[in-house]
Every structure is written in structure tokens, then in C-alpha cells.
mmCIF file of C-alpha atoms in Angstrom:
data_model
loop_
_atom_site.group_PDB
_atom_site.id
_atom_site.type_symbol
_atom_site.label_atom_id
_atom_site.label_comp_id
_atom_site.label_asym_id
_atom_site.label_seq_id
_atom_site.Cartn_x
_atom_site.Cartn_y
_atom_site.Cartn_z
ATOM 1 C CA UNK A 17 116.660 55.679 80.712
ATOM 2 C CA UNK A 18 115.918 59.087 82.173
ATOM 3 C CA UNK A 19 119.591 59.550 83.048
ATOM 4 C CA UNK A 20 120.688 58.666 79.504
ATOM 5 C CA UNK A 21 118.238 61.145 77.963
ATOM 6 C CA UNK A 22 119.386 63.845 80.349
ATOM 7 C CA UNK A 23 123.056 63.229 79.552
ATOM 8 C CA UNK A 24 122.312 63.315 75.826
ATOM 9 C CA UNK A 25 120.376 66.582 76.137
ATOM 10 C CA UNK A 26 123.171 68.193 78.098
ATOM 11 C CA UNK A 27 125.817 67.006 75.601
ATOM 12 C CA UNK A 28 123.817 68.343 72.617
ATOM 13 C CA UNK A 29 123.086 71.716 74.199
ATOM 14 C CA UNK A 30 126.584 72.045 75.600
ATOM 15 C CA UNK A 31 125.318 74.435 78.259
ATOM 16 C CA UNK A 32 125.732 72.456 81.471
ATOM 17 C CA UNK A 33 129.225 70.968 81.549
ATOM 18 C CA UNK A 34 132.103 71.225 83.965
ATOM 19 C CA UNK A 35 134.123 73.246 81.455
ATOM 20 C CA UNK A 36 131.307 75.793 81.044
ATOM 21 C CA UNK A 37 130.708 75.992 84.781
ATOM 22 C CA UNK A 38 134.388 76.716 85.333
ATOM 23 C CA UNK A 39 134.196 79.667 82.944
ATOM 24 C CA UNK A 40 131.488 81.458 84.972
ATOM 25 C CA UNK A 41 132.868 84.347 87.013
ATOM 26 C CA UNK A 42 131.235 84.472 90.422
ATOM 27 C CA UNK A 43 133.553 87.146 91.821
ATOM 28 C CA UNK A 44 130.936 89.886 91.452
ATOM 29 C CA UNK A 45 128.871 88.175 94.156
ATOM 30 C CA UNK A 46 131.708 88.302 96.701
ATOM 31 C CA UNK A 47 130.981 91.796 98.019
ATOM 32 C CA UNK A 48 127.228 91.988 98.466
ATOM 33 C CA UNK A 49 125.873 93.918 101.428
ATOM 34 C CA UNK A 50 123.373 91.218 102.400
ATOM 35 C CA UNK A 51 119.837 91.868 103.526
ATOM 36 C CA UNK A 52 119.501 93.176 107.067
ATOM 37 C CA UNK A 53 117.064 90.452 108.029
ATOM 38 C CA UNK A 54 119.757 87.817 107.461
ATOM 39 C CA UNK A 55 122.005 89.247 110.157
ATOM 40 C CA UNK A 56 122.134 87.672 113.592
ATOM 41 C CA UNK A 57 121.858 90.140 116.443
ATOM 42 C CA UNK A 58 122.405 89.895 120.172
ATOM 43 C CA UNK A 59 119.201 89.385 122.225
ATOM 44 C CA UNK A 60 119.802 92.704 124.005
ATOM 45 C CA UNK A 61 119.997 94.645 120.726
ATOM 46 C CA UNK A 62 116.628 95.696 119.297
ATOM 47 C CA UNK A 63 116.826 94.204 115.808
ATOM 48 C CA UNK A 64 114.184 96.368 113.999
ATOM 49 C CA UNK A 65 115.702 99.614 115.300
ATOM 50 C CA UNK A 66 119.203 98.489 114.356
ATOM 51 C CA UNK A 67 118.066 97.572 110.826
ATOM 52 C CA UNK A 68 116.225 100.899 110.415
ATOM 53 C CA UNK A 69 119.351 102.750 111.470
ATOM 54 C CA UNK A 70 121.531 100.765 109.036
ATOM 55 C CA UNK A 71 119.077 101.225 106.169
ATOM 56 C CA UNK A 72 118.775 104.959 106.834
ATOM 57 C CA UNK A 73 122.567 105.363 106.812
ATOM 58 C CA UNK A 74 122.821 103.313 103.590
ATOM 59 C CA UNK A 75 120.135 105.386 101.868
ATOM 60 C CA UNK A 76 121.987 108.565 102.837
ATOM 61 C CA UNK A 77 125.206 107.229 101.305
ATOM 62 C CA UNK A 78 123.335 106.327 98.089
ATOM 63 C CA UNK A 79 121.732 109.796 97.897
ATOM 64 C CA UNK A 80 125.118 111.464 98.417
ATOM 65 C CA UNK A 81 126.648 109.351 95.628
ATOM 66 C CA UNK A 82 123.747 110.236 93.327
ATOM 67 C CA UNK A 83 124.159 113.970 94.044
ATOM 68 C CA UNK A 84 127.896 113.697 93.364
ATOM 69 C CA UNK A 85 127.275 112.066 89.955
ATOM 70 C CA UNK A 86 124.581 114.616 89.009
ATOM 71 C CA UNK A 87 126.876 117.508 89.960
ATOM 72 C CA UNK A 88 129.693 115.978 87.917
ATOM 73 C CA UNK A 89 127.476 115.481 84.836
ATOM 74 C CA UNK A 90 126.103 119.006 85.123
ATOM 75 C CA UNK A 91 129.578 120.543 85.352
ATOM 76 C CA UNK A 92 130.910 118.366 82.544
ATOM 77 C CA UNK A 93 128.043 119.300 80.201
ATOM 78 C CA UNK A 94 128.349 123.007 80.976
ATOM 79 C CA UNK A 95 132.094 122.915 80.310
ATOM 80 C CA UNK A 96 131.578 120.926 77.078
ATOM 81 C CA UNK A 97 128.966 123.387 75.776
ATOM 82 C CA UNK A 98 131.162 126.361 76.608
ATOM 83 C CA UNK A 99 134.144 124.722 74.922
ATOM 84 C CA UNK A 100 132.157 124.199 71.703
ATOM 85 C CA UNK A 101 131.010 127.834 71.764
ATOM 86 C CA UNK A 102 134.538 129.170 72.297
ATOM 87 C CA UNK A 103 135.929 126.979 69.493
ATOM 88 C CA UNK A 104 133.303 128.408 67.135
ATOM 89 C CA UNK A 105 134.174 131.931 68.271
ATOM 90 C CA UNK A 106 137.884 131.259 67.717
ATOM 91 C CA UNK A 107 137.242 129.822 64.260
ATOM 92 C CA UNK A 108 135.111 132.827 63.327
ATOM 93 C CA UNK A 109 137.754 135.297 64.573
ATOM 94 C CA UNK A 110 140.472 133.518 62.582
ATOM 95 C CA UNK A 111 138.293 133.679 59.454
ATOM 96 C CA UNK A 112 137.631 137.399 59.983
ATOM 97 C CA UNK A 113 141.341 138.084 60.562
ATOM 98 C CA UNK A 114 141.142 139.374 64.121
ATOM 99 C CA UNK A 115 144.193 140.800 65.866
ATOM 100 C CA UNK A 116 146.810 138.539 67.412
ATOM 101 C CA UNK A 117 146.054 139.745 70.965
ATOM 102 C CA UNK A 118 142.357 138.855 70.664
ATOM 103 C CA UNK A 119 143.150 135.460 69.137
ATOM 104 C CA UNK A 120 145.671 134.628 71.860
ATOM 105 C CA UNK A 121 143.161 135.535 74.592
ATOM 106 C CA UNK A 122 140.410 133.369 73.114
ATOM 107 C CA UNK A 123 142.894 130.554 72.402
ATOM 108 C CA UNK A 124 144.056 130.610 76.029
ATOM 109 C CA UNK A 125 140.460 130.286 77.203
ATOM 110 C CA UNK A 126 139.913 127.338 74.825
ATOM 111 C CA UNK A 127 143.037 125.643 76.218
ATOM 112 C CA UNK A 128 141.798 126.167 79.769
ATOM 113 C CA UNK A 129 138.400 124.695 78.891
ATOM 114 C CA UNK A 130 140.082 121.670 77.290
ATOM 115 C CA UNK A 131 142.129 121.177 80.460
ATOM 116 C CA UNK A 132 138.940 121.426 82.528
ATOM 117 C CA UNK A 133 137.318 118.837 80.249
ATOM 118 C CA UNK A 134 140.156 116.391 80.968
ATOM 119 C CA UNK A 135 139.630 116.959 84.689
ATOM 120 C CA UNK A 136 135.901 116.315 84.361
ATOM 121 C CA UNK A 137 136.611 113.066 82.489
ATOM 122 C CA UNK A 138 138.997 111.991 85.234
ATOM 123 C CA UNK A 139 136.321 112.835 87.798
ATOM 124 C CA UNK A 140 133.800 110.764 85.808
ATOM 125 C CA UNK A 141 136.150 107.762 85.733
ATOM 126 C CA UNK A 142 136.767 108.129 89.475
ATOM 127 C CA UNK A 143 133.019 108.107 90.221
ATOM 128 C CA UNK A 144 132.465 105.144 87.880
ATOM 129 C CA UNK A 145 135.208 103.202 89.651
ATOM 130 C CA UNK A 146 133.708 104.047 93.028
ATOM 131 C CA UNK A 147 130.290 102.841 91.821
ATOM 132 C CA UNK A 148 131.780 99.567 90.574
ATOM 133 C CA UNK A 149 133.456 98.944 93.943
ATOM 134 C CA UNK A 150 130.356 99.818 95.957
ATOM 135 C CA UNK A 151 128.814 96.613 97.357
ATOM 136 C CA UNK A 152 125.356 95.679 96.144
ATOM 137 C CA UNK A 153 122.596 95.776 98.718
ATOM 138 C CA UNK A 154 118.901 95.056 99.045
ATOM 139 C CA UNK A 155 118.041 98.410 97.413
ATOM 140 C CA UNK A 156 120.222 97.881 94.310
ATOM 141 C CA UNK A 157 120.270 94.133 93.701
ATOM 142 C CA UNK A 158 117.111 94.273 91.579
ATOM 143 C CA UNK A 159 114.923 96.970 90.073
ATOM 144 C CA UNK A 160 111.633 96.803 88.208
ATOM 145 C CA UNK A 161 111.992 96.709 84.452
ATOM 146 C CA UNK A 162 108.404 97.795 84.107
ATOM 147 C CA UNK A 163 105.307 97.828 86.212
ATOM 148 C CA UNK A 164 101.765 97.748 84.902
ATOM 149 C CA UNK A 165 98.436 97.075 86.522
ATOM 150 C CA UNK A 166 95.276 96.466 84.524
ATOM 151 C CA UNK A 167 91.874 96.666 86.184
ATOM 152 C CA UNK A 168 88.709 96.070 84.234
ATOM 153 C CA UNK A 169 85.821 98.236 85.361
ATOM 154 C CA UNK A 170 82.639 99.700 84.027
ATOM 155 C CA UNK A 171 82.652 103.420 83.223
ATOM 156 C CA UNK A 172 79.652 105.625 82.710
ATOM 157 C CA UNK A 173 79.322 107.541 79.488
ATOM 158 C CA UNK A 174 80.151 110.854 81.139
ATOM 159 C CA UNK A 175 83.398 109.493 82.631
ATOM 160 C CA UNK A 176 84.369 107.985 79.284
ATOM 161 C CA UNK A 177 83.791 111.376 77.630
ATOM 162 C CA UNK A 178 86.052 113.078 80.188
ATOM 163 C CA UNK A 179 88.724 110.445 79.659
ATOM 164 C CA UNK A 180 88.520 110.892 75.903
ATOM 165 C CA UNK A 181 88.772 114.676 76.284
ATOM 166 C CA UNK A 182 91.851 114.365 78.494
ATOM 167 C CA UNK A 183 93.452 111.999 76.011
ATOM 168 C CA UNK A 184 92.787 114.442 73.164
ATOM 169 C CA UNK A 185 94.285 117.265 75.219
ATOM 170 C CA UNK A 186 97.440 115.227 75.907
ATOM 171 C CA UNK A 187 97.784 114.337 72.220
ATOM 172 C CA UNK A 188 97.250 117.994 71.221
ATOM 173 C CA UNK A 189 99.883 119.182 73.711
ATOM 174 C CA UNK A 190 102.403 116.575 72.617
ATOM 175 C CA UNK A 191 101.916 117.501 68.956
ATOM 176 C CA UNK A 192 101.734 121.302 69.176
ATOM 177 C CA UNK A 193 103.630 122.236 72.359
ATOM 178 C CA UNK A 194 106.395 124.018 70.461
ATOM 179 C CA UNK A 195 103.907 126.041 68.382
ATOM 180 C CA UNK A 196 101.851 127.013 71.469
ATOM 181 C CA UNK A 197 104.986 128.240 73.236
ATOM 182 C CA UNK A 198 105.977 130.205 70.151
ATOM 183 C CA UNK A 199 102.569 131.883 70.089
ATOM 184 C CA UNK A 200 102.948 132.640 73.801
ATOM 185 C CA UNK A 201 106.134 134.637 73.100
ATOM 186 C CA UNK A 202 104.535 137.073 70.631
ATOM 187 C CA UNK A 203 103.579 140.527 71.884
ATOM 188 C CA UNK A 204 101.920 142.480 69.071
ATOM 189 C CA UNK A 205 98.430 141.946 67.664
ATOM 190 C CA UNK A 206 99.711 141.895 64.072
ATOM 191 C CA UNK A 207 102.293 139.150 64.544
ATOM 192 C CA UNK A 208 99.887 137.155 66.740
ATOM 193 C CA UNK A 209 97.244 137.320 63.992
ATOM 194 C CA UNK A 210 99.689 136.265 61.279
ATOM 195 C CA UNK A 211 100.909 133.342 63.363
ATOM 196 C CA UNK A 212 97.388 132.081 64.113
ATOM 197 C CA UNK A 213 96.339 132.445 60.470
ATOM 198 C CA UNK A 214 99.309 130.234 59.608
ATOM 199 C CA UNK A 215 98.451 127.815 62.450
ATOM 200 C CA UNK A 216 94.635 127.997 62.786
ATOM 201 C CA UNK A 217 94.475 124.699 64.715
ATOM 202 C CA UNK A 218 95.860 126.570 67.731
ATOM 203 C CA UNK A 219 92.532 128.429 68.117
ATOM 204 C CA UNK A 220 91.438 125.895 70.722
ATOM 205 C CA UNK A 221 90.562 125.500 74.397
ATOM 206 C CA UNK A 222 93.604 123.238 74.663
ATOM 207 C CA UNK A 223 95.883 126.159 73.756
ATOM 208 C CA UNK A 224 94.284 128.432 76.367
ATOM 209 C CA UNK A 225 94.636 125.737 79.045
ATOM 210 C CA UNK A 226 98.245 125.029 78.097
ATOM 211 C CA UNK A 227 99.217 128.714 78.210
ATOM 212 C CA UNK A 228 97.527 129.200 81.604
ATOM 213 C CA UNK A 229 99.385 126.178 83.021
ATOM 214 C CA UNK A 230 102.626 127.485 81.524
ATOM 215 C CA UNK A 231 102.056 130.809 83.320
ATOM 216 C CA UNK A 232 101.852 128.924 86.615
ATOM 217 C CA UNK A 233 105.077 127.046 85.909
ATOM 218 C CA UNK A 234 106.888 130.258 84.981
ATOM 219 C CA UNK A 235 105.639 131.952 88.154
ATOM 220 C CA UNK A 236 106.937 129.012 90.201
ATOM 221 C CA UNK A 237 110.333 129.485 88.523
ATOM 222 C CA UNK A 238 110.337 133.217 89.362
ATOM 223 C CA UNK A 239 110.288 134.318 85.695
ATOM 224 C CA UNK A 240 107.979 137.302 86.183
ATOM 225 C CA UNK A 241 108.741 138.994 82.861
ATOM 226 C CA UNK A 242 107.818 135.865 80.921
ATOM 227 C CA UNK A 243 104.633 135.528 82.977
ATOM 228 C CA UNK A 244 103.626 139.034 81.818
ATOM 229 C CA UNK A 245 104.179 138.029 78.210
ATOM 230 C CA UNK A 246 102.463 134.636 78.247
ATOM 231 C CA UNK A 247 99.550 135.913 80.355
ATOM 232 C CA UNK A 248 98.798 138.502 77.663
ATOM 233 C CA UNK A 249 98.640 135.806 74.981
ATOM 234 C CA UNK A 250 96.575 133.522 77.238
ATOM 235 C CA UNK A 251 93.942 136.213 77.725
ATOM 236 C CA UNK A 252 94.033 136.995 74.002
ATOM 237 C CA UNK A 253 93.222 133.368 73.220
ATOM 238 C CA UNK A 254 90.427 133.305 75.805
ATOM 239 C CA UNK A 255 88.862 136.433 74.266
ATOM 240 C CA UNK A 256 89.009 134.815 70.828
ATOM 241 C CA UNK A 257 87.246 131.711 72.142
ATOM 242 C CA UNK A 258 84.584 133.839 73.843
ATOM 243 C CA UNK A 259 83.904 135.642 70.557
ATOM 244 C CA UNK A 260 83.526 132.291 68.807
ATOM 245 C CA UNK A 261 80.965 131.183 71.419
ATOM 246 C CA UNK A 262 79.050 134.434 71.002
ATOM 247 C CA UNK A 263 79.004 134.069 67.228
ATOM 248 C CA UNK A 264 78.266 130.310 67.567
ATOM 249 C CA UNK A 265 80.979 129.441 65.083
ATOM 250 C CA UNK A 266 84.300 127.604 64.879
ATOM 251 C CA UNK A 267 87.119 129.556 66.614
ATOM 252 C CA UNK A 268 89.295 129.109 63.518
ATOM 253 C CA UNK A 269 86.782 131.153 61.521
ATOM 254 C CA UNK A 270 86.963 133.962 64.090
ATOM 255 C CA UNK A 271 90.685 134.670 63.917
ATOM 256 C CA UNK A 272 90.537 137.503 61.368
ATOM 257 C CA UNK A 273 87.305 139.110 62.711
ATOM 258 C CA UNK A 274 88.642 138.967 66.262
ATOM 259 C CA UNK A 275 91.906 140.772 65.531
ATOM 260 C CA UNK A 276 90.061 143.295 63.365
ATOM 261 C CA UNK A 277 87.798 144.009 66.306
ATOM 262 C CA UNK A 278 90.751 144.266 68.696
ATOM 263 C CA UNK A 279 92.556 146.691 66.394
ATOM 264 C CA UNK A 280 89.501 148.960 66.225
ATOM 265 C CA UNK A 281 88.662 148.635 69.902
ATOM 266 C CA UNK A 282 87.904 151.861 71.700
ATOM 267 C CA UNK A 283 89.967 153.053 74.639
ATOM 268 C CA UNK A 284 87.320 151.835 77.044
ATOM 269 C CA UNK A 285 87.504 148.299 75.669
ATOM 270 C CA UNK A 286 91.312 148.336 75.735
ATOM 271 C CA UNK A 287 91.232 149.532 79.346
ATOM 272 C CA UNK A 288 88.873 146.665 80.177
ATOM 273 C CA UNK A 289 91.303 144.207 78.569
ATOM 274 C CA UNK A 290 94.213 145.572 80.613
ATOM 275 C CA UNK A 291 92.192 145.358 83.832
ATOM 276 C CA UNK A 292 91.254 141.762 83.073
ATOM 277 C CA UNK A 293 94.911 141.025 82.279
ATOM 278 C CA UNK A 294 96.021 142.451 85.638
ATOM 279 C CA UNK A 295 93.356 140.407 87.429
ATOM 280 C CA UNK A 296 94.469 137.269 85.573
ATOM 281 C CA UNK A 297 98.106 137.827 86.567
ATOM 282 C CA UNK A 298 97.033 138.315 90.201
ATOM 283 C CA UNK A 299 95.179 134.997 90.061
ATOM 284 C CA UNK A 300 98.276 133.318 88.615
ATOM 285 C CA UNK A 301 100.451 134.669 91.431
ATOM 286 C CA UNK A 302 97.931 133.648 94.103
ATOM 287 C CA UNK A 303 97.483 130.148 92.648
ATOM 288 C CA UNK A 304 101.262 129.681 92.391
ATOM 289 C CA UNK A 305 101.722 130.688 96.048
ATOM 290 C CA UNK A 306 98.909 128.376 97.158
ATOM 291 C CA UNK A 307 100.463 125.540 95.198
ATOM 292 C CA UNK A 308 103.901 126.192 96.695
ATOM 293 C CA UNK A 309 102.432 126.229 100.195
ATOM 294 C CA UNK A 310 100.625 122.959 99.526
ATOM 295 C CA UNK A 311 103.792 121.326 98.176
ATOM 296 C CA UNK A 312 105.758 122.560 101.198
ATOM 297 C CA UNK A 313 103.040 121.336 103.566
ATOM 298 C CA UNK A 314 103.031 117.877 102.000
ATOM 299 C CA UNK A 315 106.842 117.764 102.107
ATOM 300 C CA UNK A 316 106.853 118.777 105.789
ATOM 301 C CA UNK A 317 104.201 116.179 106.631
ATOM 302 C CA UNK A 318 106.167 113.474 104.844
ATOM 303 C CA UNK A 319 109.401 114.484 106.591
ATOM 304 C CA UNK A 320 107.647 114.484 109.972
ATOM 305 C CA UNK A 321 106.105 111.081 109.262
ATOM 306 C CA UNK A 322 109.495 109.662 108.301
ATOM 307 C CA UNK A 323 111.063 111.188 111.400
ATOM 308 C CA UNK A 324 108.406 109.686 113.671
ATOM 309 C CA UNK A 325 108.648 106.271 112.036
ATOM 310 C CA UNK A 326 112.400 106.225 112.667
ATOM 311 C CA UNK A 327 112.105 107.078 116.377
ATOM 312 C CA UNK A 328 112.623 104.463 119.058
ATOM 313 C CA UNK A 329 110.039 103.424 121.675
ATOM 314 C CA UNK A 330 111.103 106.295 123.925
ATOM 315 C CA UNK A 331 110.814 108.934 121.198
ATOM 316 C CA UNK A 332 114.538 109.341 120.445
ATOM 317 C CA UNK A 333 116.171 109.068 117.013
ATOM 318 C CA UNK A 334 118.510 106.025 116.961
ATOM 319 C CA UNK A 335 120.846 107.678 114.449
ATOM 320 C CA UNK A 336 121.243 110.811 116.578
ATOM 321 C CA UNK A 337 121.714 108.770 119.749
ATOM 322 C CA UNK A 338 124.415 106.648 118.068
ATOM 323 C CA UNK A 339 126.236 109.823 117.009
ATOM 324 C CA UNK A 340 126.111 111.195 120.565
ATOM 325 C CA UNK A 341 127.610 108.066 122.165
ATOM 326 C CA UNK A 342 131.291 108.028 123.126
ATOM 327 C CA UNK A 343 133.333 106.323 120.428
ATOM 328 C CA UNK A 344 134.293 103.349 122.619
ATOM 329 C CA UNK A 345 130.593 102.690 123.415
ATOM 330 C CA UNK A 346 129.464 103.235 119.812
ATOM 331 C CA UNK A 347 131.996 100.665 118.576
ATOM 332 C CA UNK A 348 130.467 98.048 120.892
ATOM 333 C CA UNK A 349 126.999 98.621 119.414
ATOM 334 C CA UNK A 350 128.254 98.485 115.843
ATOM 335 C CA UNK A 351 130.093 95.217 116.466
ATOM 336 C CA UNK A 352 127.353 93.938 118.839
ATOM 337 C CA UNK A 353 129.995 93.022 121.409
ATOM 338 C CA UNK A 354 127.917 93.022 124.620
ATOM 339 C CA UNK A 355 130.706 91.749 126.979
ATOM 340 C CA UNK A 356 133.000 94.551 125.796
ATOM 341 C CA UNK A 357 130.130 97.023 126.221
ATOM 342 C CA UNK A 358 129.621 95.916 129.823
ATOM 343 C CA UNK A 359 133.355 96.194 130.485
ATOM 344 C CA UNK A 360 133.587 99.736 129.118
ATOM 345 C CA UNK A 361 130.438 100.819 130.952
ATOM 346 C CA UNK A 362 131.957 99.589 134.201
ATOM 347 C CA UNK A 363 134.890 101.946 133.612
ATOM 348 C CA UNK A 364 132.500 104.933 133.561
ATOM 349 C CA UNK A 365 130.804 106.590 136.479
ATOM 350 C CA UNK A 366 127.380 105.161 137.327
ATOM 351 C CA UNK A 367 125.559 108.349 136.299
ATOM 352 C CA UNK A 368 127.328 108.606 132.936
ATOM 353 C CA UNK A 369 126.757 104.937 132.083
ATOM 354 C CA UNK A 370 123.094 105.146 133.141
ATOM 355 C CA UNK A 371 122.602 108.307 131.036
ATOM 356 C CA UNK A 372 123.906 106.712 127.835
ATOM 357 C CA UNK A 373 122.118 103.382 128.312
ATOM 358 C CA UNK A 374 118.781 105.072 129.103
ATOM 359 C CA UNK A 375 119.062 107.028 125.865
ATOM 360 C CA UNK A 376 119.946 103.860 123.937
ATOM 361 C CA UNK A 377 116.897 102.122 125.403
ATOM 362 C CA UNK A 378 114.601 105.037 124.467
ATOM 363 C CA UNK A 379 116.071 105.068 120.944
ATOM 364 C CA UNK A 380 115.402 101.351 120.594
ATOM 365 C CA UNK A 381 119.003 100.306 119.941
ATOM 366 C CA UNK A 382 119.262 98.584 123.333
ATOM 367 C CA UNK A 383 116.630 96.246 124.698
ATOM 368 C CA UNK A 384 117.079 95.119 128.320
ATOM 369 C CA UNK A 385 116.724 91.430 129.061
ATOM 370 C CA UNK A 386 113.774 90.048 131.056
ATOM 371 C CA UNK A 387 115.964 89.804 134.167
ATOM 372 C CA UNK A 388 117.077 93.412 133.781
ATOM 373 C CA UNK A 389 113.462 94.575 133.353
ATOM 374 C CA UNK A 390 112.452 92.653 136.495
ATOM 375 C CA UNK A 391 115.273 94.169 138.485
ATOM 376 C CA UNK A 392 114.402 97.627 137.189
ATOM 377 C CA UNK A 393 110.738 97.185 138.162
ATOM 378 C CA UNK A 394 111.744 95.937 141.620
ATOM 379 C CA UNK A 395 113.962 98.990 142.118
ATOM 380 C CA UNK A 396 111.085 101.267 141.108
ATOM 381 C CA UNK A 397 108.694 99.538 143.551
ATOM 382 C CA UNK A 398 111.292 99.800 146.336
ATOM 383 C CA UNK A 399 111.707 103.511 145.603
ATOM 384 C CA UNK A 400 107.930 104.004 145.686
ATOM 385 C CA UNK A 401 107.658 102.158 149.030
ATOM 386 C CA UNK A 402 110.360 104.359 150.508
ATOM 387 C CA UNK A 403 108.535 107.457 149.300
ATOM 388 C CA UNK A 404 105.274 106.210 150.859
ATOM 389 C CA UNK A 405 107.014 105.522 154.197
ATOM 390 C CA UNK A 406 108.421 108.992 154.141
#
């Protein structure tokens, strides 16, 4: 009965039949770089160190491929933008009736850019083909579509208020970022006043905080002239907010009185503003340097931690040791052919063979057997006895 129902269900759905199964293409699974932990290794080869070395080499290849694609896309976009600009220039010159020599020069540049665009497209197809032929591995077989963790917890009223304030700030920035940046690019009091009167909602602590953070970002990017400009507008906004606090009124109602006061300010007050502006710019530069040092420190600590985690039991890097091995010895490790390794070591001098194998042991890519460890310990004890007799 169960079999009959199953057969009927399969016939109705038409999804599990021999014909359908024969149409499925399994060829894409033929070239998968399987997980390291599925490999079988020789007992004398330290499996964790070998897998770390393989994974590190694979990650480097993936990073190099990613950099190659990013460089290609960057060059292609730059060439495409320049081509569009030159076509517009050529069209404008033809409309204005420019001389034949000028038109021929611009036309030649357009032709060259079009040729470069064809080369970039060929480069893009080459990279795409290389990506298609690259075997899948444990790092690329699956990726998270999304990740979300929800934790229910009690929050005090003060924390909830801070969270709400941060959310409002994010919403304000998302909505008015373009307008805040536009205000940051003004230089005169008159145009700044007119802009704020047309956008009074910008008279806010959120604007002052955004402009100060923007100053830091510009300083990190080395755009000193823009820092000068935006810092002036940041301090202007902070002064406006201070006036509103003094008058105990909404900052939006203080826009006109504030600029009137600034326009009539005496030389002493203007000098005080300039001094405060210089001090603010010094703080921006100091904070940017501190932040850069912190980022560099964290990056160095992470790099050192990764380096230490990749070292073998004797403190040597397995990747570097593998590179330093003679090619005939390195091939034996990569193929895990221990008999061939022993044969090729026997063809070397004792000192040379011992040097390479000691380094392999310290890097963790060679693990002596129990018998070898016992013999090594016995040799050490014999050497110590001889020293004591001496």
C-alpha cells in the first residue's frame, strides 16, 4: 500500500523519475578542492600543520584573485568614465565648429579609449573564465545568506534613552547627510546664514557631531584644505548651539540673531573665534593621529597573533620552511611520499639532511615516529653520559 502511494505521488509530481535524474548535470561537482580534514596523511606528517599550510596558501591565492578583479574593475570604470567625457567633449567641439586639427586630436583619443575598453572587456572575460575554472573549496562552497541573532534582555530607562538618541542620530544622518555636507562647504557668514534659514532643521547637535566626525575622516585622508573649511563650519554650528542654550530657546529660532551677532562682533570676539578654531583643528589632527596609531597597533597585534598561530612546535613558519627546502625534498612532502623522501635524504650529506629535517620538525610539517623519538632520546642520553665521563 505504501509503495503504491509513493509511486502514485512520484508519477503525479513528475520530479523523481529516471528521465529527470538523467537530465541533472553533476559535472560541476567534479573539481571540488575537498576539505582538508578528509585527506589521509602519512603518520610521520603532522596533519594540523600541513592543513594550516595548505589553507594559508589557498587563502593567499583567493586574495590575489580578488585583488586582480578589483584592479580590473577599477581600471575598466575609469576608462569608461573618461571615454564618456571625451565623447561629450568631441560632440561639443563638433557643434561649435572647432578646427579640423583639434577634432582629429580628440577623435584619436576617443579611438584609443575605445580600444582600451575592448581590452578591459577581454580582461574581464579572462578573469571570469579563470573564476569558473577555479575549483570550489571549503571557503567558497557555502556562504551565509544572512546572519541575525536576537537576545531578549531588560534595559534600564537611561540605556533605552541612549539607544533612542543614537537611532534618531542615525536617521537624521541618513536623511540629511547631503545637506550637512553642503553646509560644511560654505565659507562666508552670509551664504551660511541663507542656507540655514532655508534648512533650519540643520540647527542641531546631530549636525555638529556629523561635521566633527567628517573632519576626522578628511584628516585621515590627508585632505587638509577641506579640514580647514569644514572645521570652520563645525565651530560655527557649535557657537550657534551655545547661543541657543544661553537664550534657553530652540536653535532654529537663533539662526538670524546668531549671524547678526557674528556680523557685528568686535575684533576681540573674532580673534577669540579664530583661536578656538585653531585649537579645534589641533584637536582634530591629534585625534586623527591617535586613531591611526590605534588602528596600526591593532593591525600589528592581529598580524603577530596570526603569525604565532601558524608557527610549528619549534617556532618556525611551515610555509617559509617549505619554501627553503630543496625542490626534490619539497616534492616528497607535497606528495607525502615518505619512502622517496628517505631515499633522497640518503643521497645528501648527513649534516645537510639533518639540517633540513630538524627545521621540518620545528615547523611541524614532519613528526618523528615513536621509534625515532626513542632513538633520538637514547642518543641524547649517550651524549650526556660521555660529557659526564669527560
